[in-house]
Coordinates of C-alpha atoms in Angstrom, one line a residue:
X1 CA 76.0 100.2 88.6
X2 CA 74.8 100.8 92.1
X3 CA 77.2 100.0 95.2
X4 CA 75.0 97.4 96.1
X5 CA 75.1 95.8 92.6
X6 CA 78.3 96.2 92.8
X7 CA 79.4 94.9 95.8
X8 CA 77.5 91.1 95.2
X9 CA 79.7 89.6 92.2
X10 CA 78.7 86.4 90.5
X11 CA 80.9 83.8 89.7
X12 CA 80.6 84.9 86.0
X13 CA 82.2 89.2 86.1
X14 CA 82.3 91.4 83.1
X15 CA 85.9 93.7 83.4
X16 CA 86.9 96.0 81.6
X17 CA 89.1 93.6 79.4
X18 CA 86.4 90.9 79.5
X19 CA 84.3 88.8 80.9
X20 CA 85.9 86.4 83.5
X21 CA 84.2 83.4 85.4
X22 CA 85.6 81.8 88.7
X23 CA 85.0 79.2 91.3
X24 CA 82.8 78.9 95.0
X25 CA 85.3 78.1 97.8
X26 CA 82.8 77.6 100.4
X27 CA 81.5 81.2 101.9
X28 CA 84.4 82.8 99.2
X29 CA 84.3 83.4 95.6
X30 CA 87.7 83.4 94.0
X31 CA 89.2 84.2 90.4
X32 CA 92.6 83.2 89.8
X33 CA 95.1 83.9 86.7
X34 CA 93.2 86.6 85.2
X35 CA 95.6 89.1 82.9
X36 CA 96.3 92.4 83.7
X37 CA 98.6 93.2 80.7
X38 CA 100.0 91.4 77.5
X39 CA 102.2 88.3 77.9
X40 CA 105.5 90.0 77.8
X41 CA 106.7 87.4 75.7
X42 CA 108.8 87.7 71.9
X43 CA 109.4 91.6 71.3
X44 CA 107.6 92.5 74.3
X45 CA 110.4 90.4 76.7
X46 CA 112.5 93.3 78.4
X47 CA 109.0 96.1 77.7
X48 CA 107.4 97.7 79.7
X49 CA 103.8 95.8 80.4
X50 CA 101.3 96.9 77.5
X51 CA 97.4 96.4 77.9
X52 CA 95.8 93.6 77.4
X53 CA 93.7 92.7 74.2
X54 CA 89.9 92.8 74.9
X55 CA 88.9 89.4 74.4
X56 CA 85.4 88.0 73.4
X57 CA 83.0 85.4 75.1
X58 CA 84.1 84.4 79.1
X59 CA 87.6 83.5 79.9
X60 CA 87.9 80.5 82.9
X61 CA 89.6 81.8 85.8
X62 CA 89.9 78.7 87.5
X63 CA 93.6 78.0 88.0
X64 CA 96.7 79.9 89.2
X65 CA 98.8 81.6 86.0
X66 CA 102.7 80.7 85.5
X67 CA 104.9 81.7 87.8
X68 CA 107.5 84.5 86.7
X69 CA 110.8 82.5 85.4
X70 CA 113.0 82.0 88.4
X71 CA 114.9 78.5 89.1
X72 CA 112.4 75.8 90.0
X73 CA 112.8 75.6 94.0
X74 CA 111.0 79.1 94.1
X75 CA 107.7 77.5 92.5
X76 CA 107.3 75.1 94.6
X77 CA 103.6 75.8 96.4
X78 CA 103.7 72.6 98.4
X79 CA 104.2 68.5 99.0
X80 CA 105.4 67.1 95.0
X81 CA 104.0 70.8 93.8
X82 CA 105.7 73.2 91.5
X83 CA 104.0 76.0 89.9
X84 CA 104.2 76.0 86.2
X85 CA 106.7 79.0 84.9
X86 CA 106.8 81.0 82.1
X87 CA 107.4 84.3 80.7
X88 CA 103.3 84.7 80.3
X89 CA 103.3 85.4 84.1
X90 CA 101.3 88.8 84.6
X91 CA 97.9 87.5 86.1
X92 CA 96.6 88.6 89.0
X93 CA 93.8 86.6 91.7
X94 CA 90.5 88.1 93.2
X95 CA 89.2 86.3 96.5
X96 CA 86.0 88.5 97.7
X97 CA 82.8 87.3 100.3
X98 CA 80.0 85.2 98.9
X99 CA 77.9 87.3 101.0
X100 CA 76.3 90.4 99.3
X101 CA 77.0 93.6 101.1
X102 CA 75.5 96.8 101.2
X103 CA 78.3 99.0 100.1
X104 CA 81.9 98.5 98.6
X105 CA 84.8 96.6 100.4
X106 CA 88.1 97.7 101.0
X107 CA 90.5 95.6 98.4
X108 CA 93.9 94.5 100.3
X109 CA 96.6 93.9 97.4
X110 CA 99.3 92.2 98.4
X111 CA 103.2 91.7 96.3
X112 CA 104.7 88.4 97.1
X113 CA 108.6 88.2 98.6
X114 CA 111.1 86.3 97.5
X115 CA 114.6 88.7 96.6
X116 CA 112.7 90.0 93.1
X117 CA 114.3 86.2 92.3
X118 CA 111.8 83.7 93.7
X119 CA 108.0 83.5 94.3
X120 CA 104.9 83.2 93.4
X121 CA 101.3 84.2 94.3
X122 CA 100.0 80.9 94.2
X123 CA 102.0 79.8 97.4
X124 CA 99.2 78.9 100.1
X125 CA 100.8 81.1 102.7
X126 CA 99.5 83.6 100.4
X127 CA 96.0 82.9 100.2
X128 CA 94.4 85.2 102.0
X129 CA 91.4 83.7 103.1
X130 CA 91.4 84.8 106.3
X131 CA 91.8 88.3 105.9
X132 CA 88.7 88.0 103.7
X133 CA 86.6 85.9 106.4
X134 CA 87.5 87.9 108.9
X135 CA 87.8 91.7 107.5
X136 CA 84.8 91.3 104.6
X137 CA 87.5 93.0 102.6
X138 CA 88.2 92.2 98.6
X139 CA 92.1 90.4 98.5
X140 CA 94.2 90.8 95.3
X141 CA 97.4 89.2 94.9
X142 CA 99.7 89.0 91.8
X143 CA 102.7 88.0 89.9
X144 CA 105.4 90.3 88.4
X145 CA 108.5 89.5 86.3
X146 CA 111.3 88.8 88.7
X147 CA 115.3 88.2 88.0
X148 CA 116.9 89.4 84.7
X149 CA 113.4 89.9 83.2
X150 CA 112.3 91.8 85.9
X151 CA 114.7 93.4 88.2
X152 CA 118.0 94.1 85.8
X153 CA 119.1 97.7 83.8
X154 CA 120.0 96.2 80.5
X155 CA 118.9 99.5 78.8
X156 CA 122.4 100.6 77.9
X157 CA 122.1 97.4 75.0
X158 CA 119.2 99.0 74.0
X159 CA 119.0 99.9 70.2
X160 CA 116.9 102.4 67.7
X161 CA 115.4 99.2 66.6
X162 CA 115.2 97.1 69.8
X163 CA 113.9 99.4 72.6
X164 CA 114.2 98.5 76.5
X165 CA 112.5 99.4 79.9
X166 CA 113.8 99.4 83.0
X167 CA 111.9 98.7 86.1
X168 CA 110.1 96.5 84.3
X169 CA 108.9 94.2 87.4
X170 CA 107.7 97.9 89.3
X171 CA 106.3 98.6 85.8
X172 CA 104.4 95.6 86.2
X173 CA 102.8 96.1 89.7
X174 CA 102.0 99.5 88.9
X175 CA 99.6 98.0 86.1
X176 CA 98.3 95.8 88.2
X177 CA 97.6 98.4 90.7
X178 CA 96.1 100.1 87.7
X179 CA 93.7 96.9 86.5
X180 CA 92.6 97.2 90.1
X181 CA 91.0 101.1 89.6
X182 CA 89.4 99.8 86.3
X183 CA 87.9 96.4 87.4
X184 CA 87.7 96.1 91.1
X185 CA 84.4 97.3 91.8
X186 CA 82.8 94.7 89.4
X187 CA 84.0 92.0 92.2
X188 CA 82.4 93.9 95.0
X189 CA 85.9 96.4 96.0
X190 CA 86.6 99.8 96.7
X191 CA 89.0 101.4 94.4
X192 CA 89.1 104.6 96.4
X193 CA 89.9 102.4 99.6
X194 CA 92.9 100.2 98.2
X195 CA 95.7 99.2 100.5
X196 CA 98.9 98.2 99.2
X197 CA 101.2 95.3 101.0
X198 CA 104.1 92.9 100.9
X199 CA 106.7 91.4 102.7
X200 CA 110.6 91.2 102.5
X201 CA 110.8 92.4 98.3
X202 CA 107.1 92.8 98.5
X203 CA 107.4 95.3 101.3
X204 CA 110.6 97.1 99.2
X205 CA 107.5 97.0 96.4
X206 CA 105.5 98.7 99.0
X207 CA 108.2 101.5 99.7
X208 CA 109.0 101.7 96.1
X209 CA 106.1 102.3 95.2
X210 CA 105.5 105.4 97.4
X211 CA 108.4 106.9 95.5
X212 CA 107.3 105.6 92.0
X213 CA 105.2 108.7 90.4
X214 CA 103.4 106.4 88.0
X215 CA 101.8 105.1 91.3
X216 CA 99.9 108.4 92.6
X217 CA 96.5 107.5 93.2
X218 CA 96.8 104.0 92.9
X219 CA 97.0 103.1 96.2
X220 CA 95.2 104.9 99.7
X221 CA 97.8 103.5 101.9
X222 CA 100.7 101.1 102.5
X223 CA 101.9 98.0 104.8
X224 CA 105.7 97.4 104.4
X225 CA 106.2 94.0 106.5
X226 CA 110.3 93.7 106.2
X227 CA 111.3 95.7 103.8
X228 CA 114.9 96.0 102.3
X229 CA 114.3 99.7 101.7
X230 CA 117.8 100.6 100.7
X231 CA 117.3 97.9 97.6
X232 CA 117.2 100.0 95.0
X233 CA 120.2 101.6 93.2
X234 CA 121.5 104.2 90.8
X235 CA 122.1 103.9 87.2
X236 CA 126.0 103.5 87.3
X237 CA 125.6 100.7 89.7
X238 CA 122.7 98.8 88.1
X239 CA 124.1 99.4 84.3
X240 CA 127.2 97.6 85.7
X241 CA 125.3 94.9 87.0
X242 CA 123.8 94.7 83.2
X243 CA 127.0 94.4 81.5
X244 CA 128.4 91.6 83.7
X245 CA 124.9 89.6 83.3
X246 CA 125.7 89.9 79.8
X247 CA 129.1 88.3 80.3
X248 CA 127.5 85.4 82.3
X249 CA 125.3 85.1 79.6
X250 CA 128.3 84.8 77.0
X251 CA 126.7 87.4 74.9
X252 CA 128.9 90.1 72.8
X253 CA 128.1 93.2 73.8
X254 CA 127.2 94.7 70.5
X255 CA 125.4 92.2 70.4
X256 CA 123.6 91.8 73.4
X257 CA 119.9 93.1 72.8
X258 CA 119.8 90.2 70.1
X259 CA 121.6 87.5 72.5
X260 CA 119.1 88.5 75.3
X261 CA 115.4 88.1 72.5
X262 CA 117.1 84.7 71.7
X263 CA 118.3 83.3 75.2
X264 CA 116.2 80.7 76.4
X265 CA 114.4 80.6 79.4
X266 CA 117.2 77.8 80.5
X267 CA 120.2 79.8 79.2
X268 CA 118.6 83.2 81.4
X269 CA 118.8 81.3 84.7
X270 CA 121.5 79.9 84.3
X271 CA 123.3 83.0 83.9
X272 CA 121.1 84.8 86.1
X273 CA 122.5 81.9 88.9
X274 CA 126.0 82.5 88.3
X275 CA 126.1 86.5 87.8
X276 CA 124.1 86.7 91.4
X277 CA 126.3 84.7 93.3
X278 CA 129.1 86.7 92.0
X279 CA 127.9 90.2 92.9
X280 CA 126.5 89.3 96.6
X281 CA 129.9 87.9 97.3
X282 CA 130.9 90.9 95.8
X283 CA 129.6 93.5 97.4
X284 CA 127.8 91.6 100.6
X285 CA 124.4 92.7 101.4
X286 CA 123.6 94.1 97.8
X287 CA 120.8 92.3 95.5
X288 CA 121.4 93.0 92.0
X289 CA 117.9 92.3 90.7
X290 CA 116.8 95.6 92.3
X291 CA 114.7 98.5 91.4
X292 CA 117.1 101.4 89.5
X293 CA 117.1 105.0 90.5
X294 CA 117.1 106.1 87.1
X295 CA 116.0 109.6 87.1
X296 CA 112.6 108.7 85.2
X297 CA 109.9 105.9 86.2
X298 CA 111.7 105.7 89.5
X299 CA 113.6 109.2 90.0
X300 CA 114.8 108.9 93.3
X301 CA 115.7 106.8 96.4
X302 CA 112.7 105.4 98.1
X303 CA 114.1 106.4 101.3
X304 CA 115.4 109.7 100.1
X305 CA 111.7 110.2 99.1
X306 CA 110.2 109.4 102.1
X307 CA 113.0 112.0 104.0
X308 CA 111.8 115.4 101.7
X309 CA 108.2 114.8 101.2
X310 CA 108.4 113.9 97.8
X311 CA 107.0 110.2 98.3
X312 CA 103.0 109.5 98.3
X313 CA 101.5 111.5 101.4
X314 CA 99.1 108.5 102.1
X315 CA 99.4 106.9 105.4
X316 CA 102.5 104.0 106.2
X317 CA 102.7 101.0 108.4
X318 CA 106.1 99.9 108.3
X319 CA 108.3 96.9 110.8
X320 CA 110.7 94.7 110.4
X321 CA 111.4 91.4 113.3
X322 CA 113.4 90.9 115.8
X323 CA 116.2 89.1 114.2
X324 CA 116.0 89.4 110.6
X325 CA 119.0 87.8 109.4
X326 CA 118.4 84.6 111.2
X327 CA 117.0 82.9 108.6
X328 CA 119.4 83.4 106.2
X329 CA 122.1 81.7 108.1
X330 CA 121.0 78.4 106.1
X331 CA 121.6 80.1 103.5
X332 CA 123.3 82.4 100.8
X333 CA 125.9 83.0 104.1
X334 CA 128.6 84.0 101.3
X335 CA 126.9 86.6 99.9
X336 CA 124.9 88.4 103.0
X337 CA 126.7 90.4 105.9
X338 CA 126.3 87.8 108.7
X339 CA 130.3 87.5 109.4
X340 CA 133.2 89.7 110.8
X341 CA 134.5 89.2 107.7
X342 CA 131.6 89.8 105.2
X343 CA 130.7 92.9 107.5
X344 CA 133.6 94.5 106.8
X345 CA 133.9 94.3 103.2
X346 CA 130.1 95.6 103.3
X347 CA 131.4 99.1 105.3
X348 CA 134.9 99.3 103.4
X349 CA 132.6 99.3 100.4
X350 CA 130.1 101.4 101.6
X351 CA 131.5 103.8 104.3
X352 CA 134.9 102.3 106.2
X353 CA 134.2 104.7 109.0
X354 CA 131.1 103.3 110.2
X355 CA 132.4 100.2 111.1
X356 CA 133.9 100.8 114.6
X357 CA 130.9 102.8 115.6
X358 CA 128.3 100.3 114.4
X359 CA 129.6 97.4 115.7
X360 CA 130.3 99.0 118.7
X361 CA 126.2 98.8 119.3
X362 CA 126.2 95.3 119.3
X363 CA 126.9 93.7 122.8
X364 CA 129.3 90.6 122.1
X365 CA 130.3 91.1 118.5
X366 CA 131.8 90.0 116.4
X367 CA 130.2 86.8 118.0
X368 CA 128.0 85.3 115.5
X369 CA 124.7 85.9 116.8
X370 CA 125.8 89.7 117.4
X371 CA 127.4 89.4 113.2
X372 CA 123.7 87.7 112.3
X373 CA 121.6 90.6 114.1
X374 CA 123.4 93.4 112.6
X375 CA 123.3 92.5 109.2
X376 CA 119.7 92.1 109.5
X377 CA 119.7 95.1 110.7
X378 CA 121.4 96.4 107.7
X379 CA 119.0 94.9 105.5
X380 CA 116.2 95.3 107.0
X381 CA 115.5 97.6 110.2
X382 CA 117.5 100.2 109.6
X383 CA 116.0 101.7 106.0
X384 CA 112.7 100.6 107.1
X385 CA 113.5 102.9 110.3
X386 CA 114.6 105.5 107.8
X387 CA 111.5 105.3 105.8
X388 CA 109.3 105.2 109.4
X389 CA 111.2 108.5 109.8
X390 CA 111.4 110.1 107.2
X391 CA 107.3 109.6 105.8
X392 CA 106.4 110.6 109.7
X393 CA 107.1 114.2 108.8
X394 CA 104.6 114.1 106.3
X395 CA 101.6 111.1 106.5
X396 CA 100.1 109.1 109.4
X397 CA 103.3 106.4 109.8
X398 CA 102.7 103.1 112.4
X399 CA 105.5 101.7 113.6
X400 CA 106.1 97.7 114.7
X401 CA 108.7 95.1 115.7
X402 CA 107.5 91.7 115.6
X403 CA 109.2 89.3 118.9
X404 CA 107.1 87.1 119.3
X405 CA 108.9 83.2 119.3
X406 CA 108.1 79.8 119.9
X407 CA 109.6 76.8 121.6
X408 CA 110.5 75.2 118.7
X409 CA 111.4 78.5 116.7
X410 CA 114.2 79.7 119.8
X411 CA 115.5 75.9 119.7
X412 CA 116.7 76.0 115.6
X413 CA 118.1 79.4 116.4
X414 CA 115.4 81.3 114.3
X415 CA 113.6 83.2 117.5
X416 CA 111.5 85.9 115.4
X417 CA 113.1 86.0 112.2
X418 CA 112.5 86.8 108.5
X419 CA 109.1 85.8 107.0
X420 CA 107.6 84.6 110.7
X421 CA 105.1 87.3 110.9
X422 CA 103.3 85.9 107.7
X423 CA 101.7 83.4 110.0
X424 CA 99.8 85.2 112.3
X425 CA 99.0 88.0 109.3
X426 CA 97.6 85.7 107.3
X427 CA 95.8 83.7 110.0
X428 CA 97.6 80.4 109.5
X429 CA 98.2 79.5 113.0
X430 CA 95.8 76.2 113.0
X431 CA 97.2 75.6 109.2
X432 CA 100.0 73.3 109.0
X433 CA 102.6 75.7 108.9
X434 CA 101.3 77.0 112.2
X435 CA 101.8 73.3 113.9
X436 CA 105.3 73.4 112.3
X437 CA 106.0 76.3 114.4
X438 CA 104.4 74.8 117.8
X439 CA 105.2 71.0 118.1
X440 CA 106.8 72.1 121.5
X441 CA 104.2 74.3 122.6
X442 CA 102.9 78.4 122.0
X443 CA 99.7 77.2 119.5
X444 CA 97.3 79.2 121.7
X445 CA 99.9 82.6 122.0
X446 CA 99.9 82.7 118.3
X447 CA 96.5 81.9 117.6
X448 CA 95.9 84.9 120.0
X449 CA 98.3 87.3 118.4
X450 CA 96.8 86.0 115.1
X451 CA 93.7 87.8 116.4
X452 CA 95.0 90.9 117.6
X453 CA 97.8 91.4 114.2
X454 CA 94.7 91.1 111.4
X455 CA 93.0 93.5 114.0
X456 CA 95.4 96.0 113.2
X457 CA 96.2 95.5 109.7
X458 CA 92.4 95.1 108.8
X459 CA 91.6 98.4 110.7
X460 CA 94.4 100.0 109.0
X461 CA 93.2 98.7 105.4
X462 CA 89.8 100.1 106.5
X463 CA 90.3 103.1 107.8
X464 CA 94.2 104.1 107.4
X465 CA 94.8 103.5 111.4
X466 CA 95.2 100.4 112.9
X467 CA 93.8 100.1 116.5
X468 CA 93.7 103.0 119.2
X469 CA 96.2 100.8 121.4
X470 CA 99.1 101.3 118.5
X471 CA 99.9 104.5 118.5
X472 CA 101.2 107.0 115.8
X473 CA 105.0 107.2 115.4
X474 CA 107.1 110.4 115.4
X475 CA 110.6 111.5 115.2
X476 CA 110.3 112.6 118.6
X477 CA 108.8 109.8 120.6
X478 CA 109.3 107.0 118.0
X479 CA 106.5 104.6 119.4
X480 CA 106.6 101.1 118.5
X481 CA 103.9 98.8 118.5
X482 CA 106.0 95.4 120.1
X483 CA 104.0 92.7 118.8
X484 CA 105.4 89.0 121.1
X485 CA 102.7 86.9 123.6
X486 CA 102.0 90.2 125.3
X487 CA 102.0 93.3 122.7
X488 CA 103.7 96.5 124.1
X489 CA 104.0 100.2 123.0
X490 CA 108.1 100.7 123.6
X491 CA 109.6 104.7 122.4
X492 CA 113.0 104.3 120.1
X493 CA 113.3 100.8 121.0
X494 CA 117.0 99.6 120.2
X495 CA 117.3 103.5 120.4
X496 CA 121.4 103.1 120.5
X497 CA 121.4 100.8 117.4
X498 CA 119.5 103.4 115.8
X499 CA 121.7 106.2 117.0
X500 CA 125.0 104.3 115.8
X501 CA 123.4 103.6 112.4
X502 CA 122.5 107.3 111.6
X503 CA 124.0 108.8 108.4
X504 CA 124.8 105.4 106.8
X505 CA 123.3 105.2 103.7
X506 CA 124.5 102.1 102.3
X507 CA 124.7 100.8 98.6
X508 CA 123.8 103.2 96.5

C-alpha cells in the first residue's frame, strides 16, 4: 500500500482483525468501539488481554463500546447520558481528516483519567476533534479495565487451575498501543510517529508506560498532563490490598479465585466502594487500584526508571497545575492529604521526618489553602518533577505549569486546578464547558491560550519538540514553560518546595 493510499481511508477499512466501517462527521471521518483484544469476560476476567478473533464480513463501528465497570456516576458523558458498562470494554476510537493527504499523519493516542476507577473514552471532553482539525494528525482514544478488574494484585489467589495477571489495565493499553502498529496506517497514521498522552491516571499511564518493557517501540514519545507518578506500588503493598478486597468482597480466601469468576458485576463494586474508602483513609494520599511493581511486566518504579536510564529514551513532556488538589476539596477530603491532620498521618506513614521540613515550604500552613496546595503537590507535582528530572538526563524532557484562571474559576476556590488544562488542550473553549468556565469574563484569554497550548502539543506530536519559545528542561536550569494569559519561561519555579521535597519518596 502506498503512503498516499494509505493516508486517504474510506469509511469502510480493512485491519488486520477485519474489516471495520464508520461514519462522516463533517470534514472528519471517525470509527468508534472497534476491539483491540478479546472481551475479557468468563475465564478471561482477571487475564491478561488476548487477541482478538478475526472476524468475517464488515463490523459497524458506529457507536461508542461499554465503558470499563466502575459505579455509574463515572459513565456519565453528559445531560440524562450514561455510557453503557460492561466487562466487554476493550475498544478503542479512530478520528482522522476527510481530506486525503500526501504522506502519513502523526496518530496522537490518548488514556482517559479518572483514579484507574472512573472514566470513559466516550466523554465529549475527550473527543478530539480539534486536535485533528487543527494538527491533520490521526487521534486514538481507548478504554481499559479499571478498579478490581483492572488496577488490583489478586495474583496471590491465583491457582494451577485458575491463572491470574496482574497489571491487567497497563496490559491492556499496551495492546492497544500494539493494535495501533498493526492497523493504523490503514486509517491514514504513522505508526513510526505515535505519541502517547493522558491526564491525571492517564498521564501515570503515560509515565508507566515509559517504564513498562512490553511498551518499547510502541510509542515515539510521551505527554504526561498531571500525573500521580508515585501511583504505583510494590508487591507486599498491593497483595495486601488484594487480600482485604477479598474480605470486602466476603470471599474465603481459599476460596477466593472462585468467589472473584462468580461475583457479579454489582457485588465487585460494591466491594470495590467499600475496600477503597477504607485504604485512602488509611493511608491518605494512596490509590489502591494502582499499577504493581512486581518485578515482571512492570519491574520497577516509574520514577525510579526515569532516575537510572532504564525507562524509554524517547522524548517527555511532563506538568502538573498550579493548585492540583483544589478540586478534590469537594470531594474524597477523608481520604486525600488536604488537612493538618491527614498530612500527618501521610508522613508518619511514609517518612515522619519530612514533615517539619515540608511544611515548613508552605507560607501560612497549616491554613487550609497552604494543607490543599501541598497535598497536591504530593500527588502530583512533586513525582512528576522527579520524573522531569530524572528522564532529562537521558531524552529531550519539556517542562510546564499550567496558571492560568478565570473569574469565575478564582471565585469557587478552584484557580488552576486538576483537570482545567483539558480545556484549552482539547480546544473546547467556545464548547459549553468553556462558557462554564467564563460566565464572568476570560473567554478571549483562553481561546487565545487554546491556540498557543495545541501549538505546542501538536509540534511536539509532530516532531518530538514543542515550539522554539518552550525551552528544554535540565537539572541545572530547570526551565518551565508557565502557561496563564501571558505564557512565561520561569527556571526551578517553586524552587524551595522542590528543595524541601527532595528525598521523599512516598508510598511505596
Amino acid at each position: 500500500m502506498t503512503d498516499t493510499a494509505a493516508a486517504a481511508p474510506g469509511l469502510e477499512v480493512a485491519t488486520a482483525e477485519g474489516r471495520v466501517r464508520g461514519r462522516v462527521h463533517g470534514d472528519l471521518l471517525s470509527w468508534r468501539g472497534i476491539p483491540y483484544a478479546t472481551p475479557p469476560v468468563g475465564a478471561l476476567r482477571l487475564r491478561a488481554p488476548q487477541p482478538m478473533t478475526p472476524w468475517t464480513g464488515v463490523r459497524g463501528a458506529l457507536d461508542w463500546g461499554f465503558a470499563a465497570p466502575q459505579p455509574p456516576y463515572g459513565a456519565v458523558i453528559g445531560p440524562g447520558r450514561r455510557q453503557p458498562i460492561g466487562e466487554d470494554c476493550l475498544t478503542l476510537n479512530v478520528l482522522a481528516p476527510r481530506r486525503p493527504s500526501d504522506s502519513l499523519r502523526p496518530v496522537m493516542v490518548f488514556i482517559h483519567g479518572g483514579g484507574y476507577l472512573l472514566g470513559t473514552s466516550a466523554l465529549s471532553v475527550y473527543g478530539g476533534q480539534k486536535l485533528v482539525e487543527r494538527g491533520d494528525v490521526v487521534y486514538v482514544s481507548l478504554n481499559y479495565r479499571l478498579g478490581p478488574l483492572g488496577y488490583l494484585d489478586l495474583t496471590d489467589f491465583a491457582t494451577p487451575d485458575r491463572p491470574i495477571d496482574s497489571n491487567l489495565g497497563l496490559r491492556d493499553q499496551v495492546a492497544a498501543l500494539e493494535w495501533v502498529q498493526r492497523n493504523i496506517e490503514a486509517f491514514g497514521g504513522d505508526p513510526r510517529n505515535v505519541t502517547v498522552f493522558g491526564e491525571s491516571a492517564g498521564g501515570n499511564a503515560v509515565t508507566t508506560l515509559f517504564a513498562t518493557p512490553a511498551a518499547e517501540g510502541l510509542f515515539a514519545r510521551g505527554i504526561a498532563q498531571s500525573s500521580d507518578a508515585g501511583v504505583a506500588y510494590g508487591r507486599e503493598r498491593s497483595a495486601q490490598w488484594g487480600r482485604e478486597f477479598v474480605a470486602c468482597l466476603g470471599a474465603d480466601p481459599s476460596d477466593a479465585a472462585a468467589a472473584l469468576d462468580r461475583a457479579s458485576l454489582r457485588e465487585i463494586g460494591r466491594a470495590a466502594g467499600k475496600f477503597m474508602k477504607d485504604s485512602l483513609i488509611a493511608a491518605p494520599g494512596t490509590l489502591a487500584y494502582a499499577p504493581v511493581v512486581d518485578d515482571d511486566y512492570l519491574p520497577k518504579h516509574p520514577v525510579d526508571a526515569m532516575a537510572d536510564g532504564s525507562a524509554h529514551a524517547v522524548p517527555l513532556m511532563i506538568g502538573t497545575n498550579s493548585r492540583e488538589g483544589a478540586l478534590f476539596t469537594r470531594f474524597l477530603t477523608d481520604g486525600l492529604p488536604l488537612s493538618e491532620s491527614s498530612i500527618a498521618t501521610m508522613f508518619s506513614l511514609t517518612e515522619p521526618a519530612a514533615l517539619a521540613r515540608v511544611t515548613s515550604a508552605y507560607r501560612d500552613y497549616p491554613r487550609r489553602r497552604a494543607a490543599v496546595d501541598l497535598g497536591g503537590d504530593a500527588l502530583f507535582w512533586k513525582p512528576s518533577t522527579d520524573c522531569a528530572s530524572g528522564h532529562s538526563r537521558f531524552a529531550p524532557t519539556y517542562s510546564y505549569r499550567y496558571d492560568f484562571t478565570t473569574p469565575s474559576l478564582t471565585a469557587i476556590g478552584f484557580g488552576a486546578t486538576h483537570a482545567m488544562e483539558l480545556i484549552p488542550v482539547f480546544g473546547l473553549a467556545d464548547t459549553g464547558m468553556g462558557r462554564s468556565m467564563t460566565p464572568l469574563g476570560g473567554r478571549k484569554a483562553l481561546r487565545a491560550l487554546s491556540e498557543r497550548m495545541q501549538a505546542h502539543w501538536l509540534s511536539f506530536a509532530r516532531g518530538g519538540e514543542p515550539l522554539s519559545s518552550w525551552p528544554a528542561y535540565d537539572e541545572q536550569h530547570r526551565k518551565t514553560m508557565i502557561f496563564d494569559a501571558t505564557d512565561r519561561v520561569e527556571c526551578d519555579p517553586r524552587g524551595e518546595r522542590r528543595r524541601a521535597w527532595e528525598g521523599y519518596l512516598g508510598y511505596r
